[in-house]
Amino acid sequence: MSKTLVEKIWDAHVVKSEAGFPDILYIDTHLIHEVTSPQAFDGLRKRGLPVLRPQQTVATADHNVPTLNQLLPIKEELSRYQVDMLTKNCAEFGIELYGLGHPFQGIVHVIGPELGITLPGKTMVCGDSHTSTHGAFGAIAFGIGTSQVEQVFATQCLLQQKPKTMKIEVNGVLGQGVTAKDIILYIISKISAAGGTGYFIEYAGSAIEALSMEARMTICNMSIEMGARGGLIAPDQITFDYIKGREFAPAGEEWDKSLAYWKTLYSDADAQFDSVLTFEAEDIAPMITYGTNPGMGMGIRETIPATQSQPDKEQLSYEKALAYMGFEDETSLIGKPVDYVFIGSCTNSRIEDLREVAEFVKDKHKAENVTVWIVPGSKQVEQQAINEGLDKIFEQAGFQLREPGCSACLGMNEDKIPAGKYCVSTSNRNFEGRQGPDARTLLVSPLTAAAAAVTGKITDVRELLVKA
Amino acid sequence: MRKFEKLTSAIVPLNIENIDTDQIIPARFLKATTREGFGENLFRDWRYNGDNTPKADFVLNNPTYSGKVLVAGKNFGCGSSREHAAWAIQDAGFDVVISSFFADIFKGNALNNGLLPIQVSEDFLAAIFAAVDKSHTAQLEVDLEQQTVTIADTGEQSSFEINPYKKSCLINGYDDIDFILNQKDLIEAFEKAR
Ligand code: SF4
């Protein structure tokens, strides 16, 4: 019988399937971090249970960590306590921890792939919604709540309803200055912040196949912003080349065996999806969000849709969102001054993102009125940036290269955007207060963020690019 | 987990769409390492000004509204996977959340904690909002066994869907871990066979 990629991986991991019950799904890899794990460890203690397969669990500290002076004790007491708690719990339950100071530390969704832990055909979970990132390798990867973290600790399994499947095809060639981030912001703006709910999305089509692994991760990362359980892309030569030689990637005979299996991981030609959507790469411009959910996005030269054009029941919320942002119906954002530029988060903090920004800002300088933070996704990304001399370029441009962590993506540490200020951000959520109480977030690609940094206002990056 | 029984209660209406988990409980309040106490910061930035004084026009600060049922607009609980959102709602005294659409992870988290998410049609949701508009103390009856929710004042009733397994978990107060642990042999057999 023909199967979709999701079905192939799912079926290979079902421990038990019984009518009227969710499937018992086996989990290959469990990633954890300091914020969503302590209550799960507590739960285990109360039940008197060990972590069933500690060697299939990897921990890092990322959400709460400072991005300056990481080797000093964390100043904020509650943050320090939470990070210390993770260290204690990992020691007690025998889990490998890449904590502060470790050369592998970083945002959980950045380190999995770069260490070769994320592999095609795996099932992976983490108490974090952006676990969908790992789907870029052709894995079933999704975010879970803390009760489920405890469940995976205790049983290495999850009770899960088999998801519906959706295929999103993007065909054609992207224009200059248009990147993976623009593709995904475009799709979300078309299908809304809830348009993927209940689905696992497979991205396909020539525009997707042409993307690097980093770019594919950016796309899969934001699947959750349309409500999808996860997103994935069939592995191909680009995937295999990326994985080969990484720290924990299979090697030697294991590699050959794995590769043979990975090559079977695609949706059969006549496989049935519950829903199929198709987009054209040529239609996509550099994108920007103007509201308070990621579905409120538009091409950077467009004007904000009128409240009147929204469905009746949603006009109140829409109006409220624009008021929060300080924007008005049917206006353009081009030329609007910005206060902060944040380049980071599990969406766009990989070495490719930093390279792209560095290449653009080389011999340029940030505008007076903006503060620019570049927060690498991991220690390894940071090191690589330094090895390639990107740190010098950023320094000359007046950009601050900080230490790895989630940082201003969610403002749990000190990196908060002040109330009322505008932040052009490469992260994934523009919710009210996401980057700090009353902060205003505009989601964009790293290139568009770099353009705003240099001009101090919202800019169509294509105007600053040398014509190819 | 607490057992869920029938419930009759007044309603707290929050007629806003796309309420995300960052509104339910902002990230800066996720630093606790236990499950308790998050209710204090439920809808923190809608409830309080920057100087911690309550915002008078927010529904949770309006004493004429009370009850164990939170009713909200479409796509409730979108955003992050933080279970703290479900804990906060529960900790603030709610047993049921009603919306015309829930984000997946939130729904799962709620069910795993004995907080019942009830999805109703847009029209029925509008009927509930209309009923509270008319009388702030309008009562709602929730019957999990029968899978119905009824507006007491008008008698309007809607049925709702719930996974039968999850329903029995709620009614009996047991959870997924108990269920899977009973099948540990199967897990080991699965691992051996790979
Ligand atoms: S970078 Fe942002 S979205 Fe990614 S894991 Fe951290 S907090 Fe979540």
XYZ file of C-alpha atoms in Angstrom, chain A residues 12-14 16 21-22 26 28 35 38-39 47 49 53 64 76 79 81-82 127-129 143-148 150-151 155 159 161 194 197-198 229 293 313-314 317 320 410 412 429 431-432 434 437, chain B residues 16-18 20 22-23 27-28 30-35 46 74-75 79-84 87 101-102 104-105 109 112-113 122 163 165 175-181 183-184 186-188 190-191 194:
98
model
C 7.643 1.946 12.020
C 7.299 3.295 15.565
C 3.921 2.004 16.668
C 0.591 -0.855 19.889
C -7.247 4.291 21.875
C -4.434 6.531 20.749
C 7.972 4.758 20.401
C 13.814 7.502 19.542
C 11.938 25.242 31.612
C 11.546 20.134 36.340
C 7.910 19.208 37.011
C 5.973 7.740 41.208
C 10.299 5.678 38.565
C 16.210 5.119 28.508
C 16.761 31.107 30.554
C 18.696 36.352 38.227
C 16.720 31.550 36.372
C 17.681 27.987 40.272
C 15.976 26.530 37.223
C 8.890 19.974 25.678
C 9.001 22.804 23.196
C 6.710 23.557 20.290
C 6.530 19.515 20.751
C 4.943 18.081 23.885
C 3.772 19.322 27.266
C 5.417 18.567 30.573
C 3.080 15.662 31.435
C 4.212 14.074 28.202
C 7.255 12.739 32.123
C 5.549 10.092 30.004
C 8.163 4.831 29.140
C 0.141 8.022 23.530
C -3.461 9.999 17.809
C -4.644 27.964 12.749
C -4.072 22.485 13.131
C -4.206 18.711 13.480
C 1.789 19.295 14.945
C 0.174 36.487 15.423
C -16.247 37.995 14.290
C -12.533 38.630 14.019
C -9.256 41.018 17.724
C -6.829 45.187 19.066
C 10.935 34.982 24.401
C 12.931 34.998 29.688
C 6.445 34.717 17.327
C 2.611 37.649 20.196
C 1.849 40.520 22.545
C 6.609 37.906 23.616
C 5.890 43.460 28.251
C -10.896 37.346 21.831
C -9.552 35.171 19.007
C -6.134 33.521 18.828
C -1.812 32.440 22.633
C 2.219 33.905 25.923
C -0.939 35.804 26.907
C 7.415 33.469 29.562
C 8.946 35.489 32.350
C 7.803 30.199 33.752
C 10.687 30.021 36.160
C 8.982 28.010 38.869
C 9.920 24.361 39.131
C 6.647 23.126 40.608
C 3.168 23.036 39.101
C -3.976 41.871 30.330
C -11.402 30.812 18.250
C -7.950 29.157 18.221
C 1.751 29.104 20.402
C 4.122 27.394 22.745
C 3.854 23.943 24.267
C 4.122 25.259 27.806
C 1.879 23.156 30.016
C 2.114 26.051 32.445
C -1.719 24.785 35.027
C -11.290 25.917 18.179
C -8.287 24.829 20.235
C -3.507 20.942 19.488
C -0.818 20.993 22.120
C -1.974 19.501 27.907
C -3.526 15.565 30.700
C -4.272 17.739 33.714
C -19.114 29.269 16.289
C -11.671 10.943 22.564
C -9.983 7.038 26.005
C -3.391 9.253 33.284
C -1.388 8.133 30.248
C 1.604 7.009 32.232
C -0.464 4.509 34.206
C -1.856 3.269 30.918
C 1.472 2.828 29.103
C 3.293 1.391 32.097
C 2.238 -2.401 28.617
C 5.909 -2.295 29.435
C 5.337 -4.576 24.657
C 7.806 -1.691 24.726
C 10.691 -4.006 25.492
C 9.414 -3.523 20.332
C 12.948 -2.443 21.182
C 14.217 -3.348 15.838
